[in-house]
Short mmCIF file of C-alpha atoms in Angstrom, two decimals:
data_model
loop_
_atom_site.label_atom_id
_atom_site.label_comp_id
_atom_site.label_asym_id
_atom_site.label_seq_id
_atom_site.Cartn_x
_atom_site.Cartn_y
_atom_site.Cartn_z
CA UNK A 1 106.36 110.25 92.98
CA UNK A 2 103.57 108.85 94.94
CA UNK A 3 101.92 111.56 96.58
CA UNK A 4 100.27 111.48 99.84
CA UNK A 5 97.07 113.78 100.52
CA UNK A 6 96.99 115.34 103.82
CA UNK A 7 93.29 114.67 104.37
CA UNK A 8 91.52 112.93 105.05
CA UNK A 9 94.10 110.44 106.78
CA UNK A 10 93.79 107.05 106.94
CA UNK A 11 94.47 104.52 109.93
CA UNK A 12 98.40 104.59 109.82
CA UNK A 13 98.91 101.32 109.39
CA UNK A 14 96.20 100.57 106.55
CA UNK A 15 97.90 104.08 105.22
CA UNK A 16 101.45 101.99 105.29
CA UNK A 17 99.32 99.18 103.50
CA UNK A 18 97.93 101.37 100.61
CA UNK A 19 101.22 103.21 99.57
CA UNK A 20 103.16 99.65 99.90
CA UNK A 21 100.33 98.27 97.43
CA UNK A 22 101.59 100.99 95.42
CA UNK A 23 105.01 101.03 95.57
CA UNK A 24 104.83 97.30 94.73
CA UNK A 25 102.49 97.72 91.42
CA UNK A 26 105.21 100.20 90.39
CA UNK A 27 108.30 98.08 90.92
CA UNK A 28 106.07 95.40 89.39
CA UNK A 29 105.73 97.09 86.17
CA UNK A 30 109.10 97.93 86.11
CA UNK A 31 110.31 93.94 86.50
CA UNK A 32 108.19 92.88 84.08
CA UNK A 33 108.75 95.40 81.19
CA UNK A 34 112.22 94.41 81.96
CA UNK A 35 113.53 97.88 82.96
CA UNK A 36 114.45 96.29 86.14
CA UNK A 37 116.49 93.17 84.87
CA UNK A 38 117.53 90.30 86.96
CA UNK A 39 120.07 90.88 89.40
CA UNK A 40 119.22 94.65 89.58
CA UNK A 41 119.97 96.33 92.90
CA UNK A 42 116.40 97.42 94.63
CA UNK A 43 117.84 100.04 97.30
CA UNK A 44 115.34 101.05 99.92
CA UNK A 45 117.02 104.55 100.21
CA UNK A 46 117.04 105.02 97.13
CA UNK A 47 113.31 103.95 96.18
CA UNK A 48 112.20 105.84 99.76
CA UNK A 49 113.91 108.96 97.70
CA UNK A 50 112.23 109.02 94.45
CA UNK A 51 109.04 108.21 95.90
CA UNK A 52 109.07 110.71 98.76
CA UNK A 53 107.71 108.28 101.24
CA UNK A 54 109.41 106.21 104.08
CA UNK A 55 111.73 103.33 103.90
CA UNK A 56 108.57 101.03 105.94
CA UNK A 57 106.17 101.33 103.07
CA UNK A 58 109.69 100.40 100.88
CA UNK A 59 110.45 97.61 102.89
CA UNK A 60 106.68 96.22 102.87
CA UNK A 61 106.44 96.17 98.73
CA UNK A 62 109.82 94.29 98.55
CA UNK A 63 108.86 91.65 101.10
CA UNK A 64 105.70 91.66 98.75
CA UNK A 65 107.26 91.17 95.76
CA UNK A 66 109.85 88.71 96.86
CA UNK A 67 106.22 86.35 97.79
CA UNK A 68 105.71 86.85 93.86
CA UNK A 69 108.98 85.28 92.58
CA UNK A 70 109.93 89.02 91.39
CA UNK A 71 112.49 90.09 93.90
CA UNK A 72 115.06 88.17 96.45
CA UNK A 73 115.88 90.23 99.91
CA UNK A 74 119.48 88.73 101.10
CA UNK A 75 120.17 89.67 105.05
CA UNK A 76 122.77 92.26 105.35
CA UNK A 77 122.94 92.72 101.47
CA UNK A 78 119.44 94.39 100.56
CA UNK A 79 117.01 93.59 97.76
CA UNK A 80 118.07 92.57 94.03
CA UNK A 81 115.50 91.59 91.34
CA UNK A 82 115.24 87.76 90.84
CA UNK A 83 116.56 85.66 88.21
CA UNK A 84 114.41 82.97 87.46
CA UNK A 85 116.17 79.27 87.51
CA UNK A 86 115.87 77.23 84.04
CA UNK A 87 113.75 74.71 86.75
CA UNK A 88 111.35 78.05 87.45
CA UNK A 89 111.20 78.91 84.17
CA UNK A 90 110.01 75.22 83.62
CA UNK A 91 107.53 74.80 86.23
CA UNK A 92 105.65 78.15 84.49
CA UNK A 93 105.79 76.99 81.03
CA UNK A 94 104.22 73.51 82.51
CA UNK A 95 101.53 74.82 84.68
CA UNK A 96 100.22 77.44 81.58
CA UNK A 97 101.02 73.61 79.51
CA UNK A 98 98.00 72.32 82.06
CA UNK A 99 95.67 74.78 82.86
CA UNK A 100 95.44 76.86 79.58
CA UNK A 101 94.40 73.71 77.57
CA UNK A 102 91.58 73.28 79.80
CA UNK A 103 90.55 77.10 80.02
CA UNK A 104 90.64 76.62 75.89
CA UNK A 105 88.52 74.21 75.90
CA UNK A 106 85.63 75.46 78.77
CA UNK A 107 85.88 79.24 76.54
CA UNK A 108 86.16 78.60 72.87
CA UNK A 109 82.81 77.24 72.51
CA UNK A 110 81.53 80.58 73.87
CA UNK A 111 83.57 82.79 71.87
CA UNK A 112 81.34 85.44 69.70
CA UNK A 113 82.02 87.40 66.84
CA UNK A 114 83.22 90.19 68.72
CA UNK A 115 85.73 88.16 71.06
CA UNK A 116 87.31 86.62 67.17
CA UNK A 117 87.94 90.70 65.90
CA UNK A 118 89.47 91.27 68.77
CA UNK A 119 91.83 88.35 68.68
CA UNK A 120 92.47 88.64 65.12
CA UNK A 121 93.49 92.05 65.98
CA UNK A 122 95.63 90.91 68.76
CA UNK A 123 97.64 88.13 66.61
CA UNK A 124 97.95 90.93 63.33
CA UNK A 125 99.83 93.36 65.87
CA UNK A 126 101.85 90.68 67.41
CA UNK A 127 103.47 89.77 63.52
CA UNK A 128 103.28 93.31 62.91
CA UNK A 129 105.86 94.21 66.34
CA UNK A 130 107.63 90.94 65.68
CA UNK A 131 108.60 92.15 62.25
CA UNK A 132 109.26 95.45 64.00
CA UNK A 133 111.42 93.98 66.62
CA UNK A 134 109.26 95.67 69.38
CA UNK A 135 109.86 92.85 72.27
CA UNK A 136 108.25 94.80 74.79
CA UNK A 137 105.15 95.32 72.61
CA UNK A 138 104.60 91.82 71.51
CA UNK A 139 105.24 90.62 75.04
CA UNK A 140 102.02 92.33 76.04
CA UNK A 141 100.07 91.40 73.25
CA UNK A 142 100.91 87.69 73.79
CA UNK A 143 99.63 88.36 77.05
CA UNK A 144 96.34 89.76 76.31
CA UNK A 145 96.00 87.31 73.37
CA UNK A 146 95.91 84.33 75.93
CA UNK A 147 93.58 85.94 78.48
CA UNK A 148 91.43 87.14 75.60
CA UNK A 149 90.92 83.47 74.57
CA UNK A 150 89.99 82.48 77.94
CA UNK A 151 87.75 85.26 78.94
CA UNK A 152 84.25 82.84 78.37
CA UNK A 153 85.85 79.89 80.65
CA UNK A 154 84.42 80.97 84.05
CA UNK A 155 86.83 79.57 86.69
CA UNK A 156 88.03 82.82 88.38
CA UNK A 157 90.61 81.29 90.55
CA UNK A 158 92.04 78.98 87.52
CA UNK A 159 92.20 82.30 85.49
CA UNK A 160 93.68 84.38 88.07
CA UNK A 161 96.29 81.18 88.47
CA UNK A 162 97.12 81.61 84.49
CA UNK A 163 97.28 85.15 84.75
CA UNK A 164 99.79 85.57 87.43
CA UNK A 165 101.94 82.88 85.34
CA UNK A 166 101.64 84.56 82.07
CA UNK A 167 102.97 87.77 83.90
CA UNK A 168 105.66 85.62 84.81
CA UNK A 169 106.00 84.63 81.65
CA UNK A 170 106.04 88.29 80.19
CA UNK A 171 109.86 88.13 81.49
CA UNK A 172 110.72 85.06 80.09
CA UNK A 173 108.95 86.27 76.53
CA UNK A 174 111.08 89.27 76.55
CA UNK A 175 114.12 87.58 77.10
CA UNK A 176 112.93 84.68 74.28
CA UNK A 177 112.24 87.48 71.64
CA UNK A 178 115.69 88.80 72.43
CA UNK A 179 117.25 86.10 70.72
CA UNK A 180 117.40 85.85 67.05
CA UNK A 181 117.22 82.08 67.31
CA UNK A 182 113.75 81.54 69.29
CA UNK A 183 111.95 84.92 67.46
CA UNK A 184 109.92 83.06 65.18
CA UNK A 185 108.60 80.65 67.68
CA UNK A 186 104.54 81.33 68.32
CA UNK A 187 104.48 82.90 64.68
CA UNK A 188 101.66 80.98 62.90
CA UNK A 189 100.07 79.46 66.03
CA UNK A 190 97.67 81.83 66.90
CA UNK A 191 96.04 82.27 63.76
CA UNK A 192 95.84 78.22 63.25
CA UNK A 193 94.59 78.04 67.14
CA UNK A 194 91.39 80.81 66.26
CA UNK A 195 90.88 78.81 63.02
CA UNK A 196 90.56 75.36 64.86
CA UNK A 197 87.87 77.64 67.01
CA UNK A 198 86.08 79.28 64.67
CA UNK A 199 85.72 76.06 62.84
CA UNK A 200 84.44 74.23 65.98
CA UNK A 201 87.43 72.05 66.03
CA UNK A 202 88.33 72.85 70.11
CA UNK A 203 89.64 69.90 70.78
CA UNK A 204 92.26 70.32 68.09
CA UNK A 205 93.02 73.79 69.59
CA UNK A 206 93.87 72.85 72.91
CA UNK A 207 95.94 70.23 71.64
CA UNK A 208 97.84 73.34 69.24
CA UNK A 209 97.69 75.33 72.65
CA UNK A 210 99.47 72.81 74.55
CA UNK A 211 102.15 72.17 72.11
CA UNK A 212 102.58 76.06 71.65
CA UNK A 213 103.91 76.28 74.91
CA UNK A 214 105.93 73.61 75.32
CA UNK A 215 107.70 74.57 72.04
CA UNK A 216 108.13 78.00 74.02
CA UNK A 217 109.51 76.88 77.01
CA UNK A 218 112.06 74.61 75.10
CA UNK A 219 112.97 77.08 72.64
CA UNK A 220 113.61 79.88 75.59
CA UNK A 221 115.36 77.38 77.84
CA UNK A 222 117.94 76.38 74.75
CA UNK A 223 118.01 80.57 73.95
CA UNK A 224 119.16 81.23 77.95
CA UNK A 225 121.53 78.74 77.48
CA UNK A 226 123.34 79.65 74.33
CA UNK A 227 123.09 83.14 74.82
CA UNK A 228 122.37 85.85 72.54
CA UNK A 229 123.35 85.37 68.72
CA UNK A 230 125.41 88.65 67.41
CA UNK A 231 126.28 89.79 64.00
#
């Protein structure tokens, strides 16, 4: 429940503003750990229940959301959460395909010893909860492996680009490590991509990067199509 203090209180509608901000980091988290799967019904009365608040603040977060890609309000039929289009789930995998490359390269030179543990540590936990089969686990970590490589690259609007597209893509690599046919896809790169770094061979990285995703997007795309192996 999102609880509202008494006092002080602020200007009603910055008030309205703050628990919509909220509400919408909450609904958020729940899309993109995939407890809120595509097509899931977002009902205002519902939501304005559990959270004790009004249906405005409700209504703000959706509208919100649905500028993020992460929900779709239909007139007369509510809010459901989205499910992306094999063309969205494209034009994701190809912007990360051109701006990650080029983050790579700006960062990797300025990598220290530190930045490499941490990595190293990163990649080891993502085979470790791919062996494990923890999806939601290793969807994270891919997450902060990426960001963690790009942390020295200094372009805060080209980062904050890549990071709101690898949070997209945090629902696409759930749904890609759900299938038994795409799961060892990524396996491998990330240790060859911080060799090629450590080693001062960048330009070889980026080029390892680039291909990385691509073989991500096409593997997921094929896995979305098929459907889910069994037995």
């Amino acid at each position: 429940m999102i609880e509202n203090t008494d006092s002080p209180r602020p200007h009603k509608g910055l008030e309205h503003k703050t628990i919509a901000s909220a509400v919408a980091s909450e609904l958020r988290k729940r899309i993109v750990s995939g407890r809120f799967a595509g097509g899931f019904p977002l009902r205002q009365d519902m939501l304005a229940n559990e959270f004790g608040i009004s249906r405005v603040p409700i209504r703000e977060a959706l509208v919100l959301l649905e500028s993020e890609g992460l929900v779709k309000i239909h007139p007369h039929r509510g809010a459901v959460v989205s499910t992306p289009s094999v063309e969205e789930i494209r034009e994701v995998f190809e912007l990360r395909a051109l701006l990650e490359p080029r983050l790579l390269r700006i960062s990797a030179p300025l990598l220290t010893a530190e930045d490499y543990s941490y990595l190293r540590e990163v990649a080891a936990r993502y085979v470790e909860g791919h062996r494990a089969g923890n999806i939601a686990e290793c969807a994270e970590l891919n997450t902060a492996f990426h960001l963690g490589l790009y942390r020295h690259a200094g372009q805060k609007k080209t980062l904050s680009i890549v990071a709101g597209l690898l949070q997209d893509s945090e629902r696409h690599t759930r749904l890609q490590l759900s299938y038994d046919a795409s799961r060892d896809i990524g396996i491998g790169d990330d240790a060859r991509i911080l060799s090629l770094c450590a080693a001062g061979r960048y330009a070889e990285a980026c080029v390892v990067m680039k291909e990385h995703i691509e073989k991500a997007v096409a593997t997921l795309i094929d896995s979305l199509c098929a459907g889910p192996q069994t037995g």
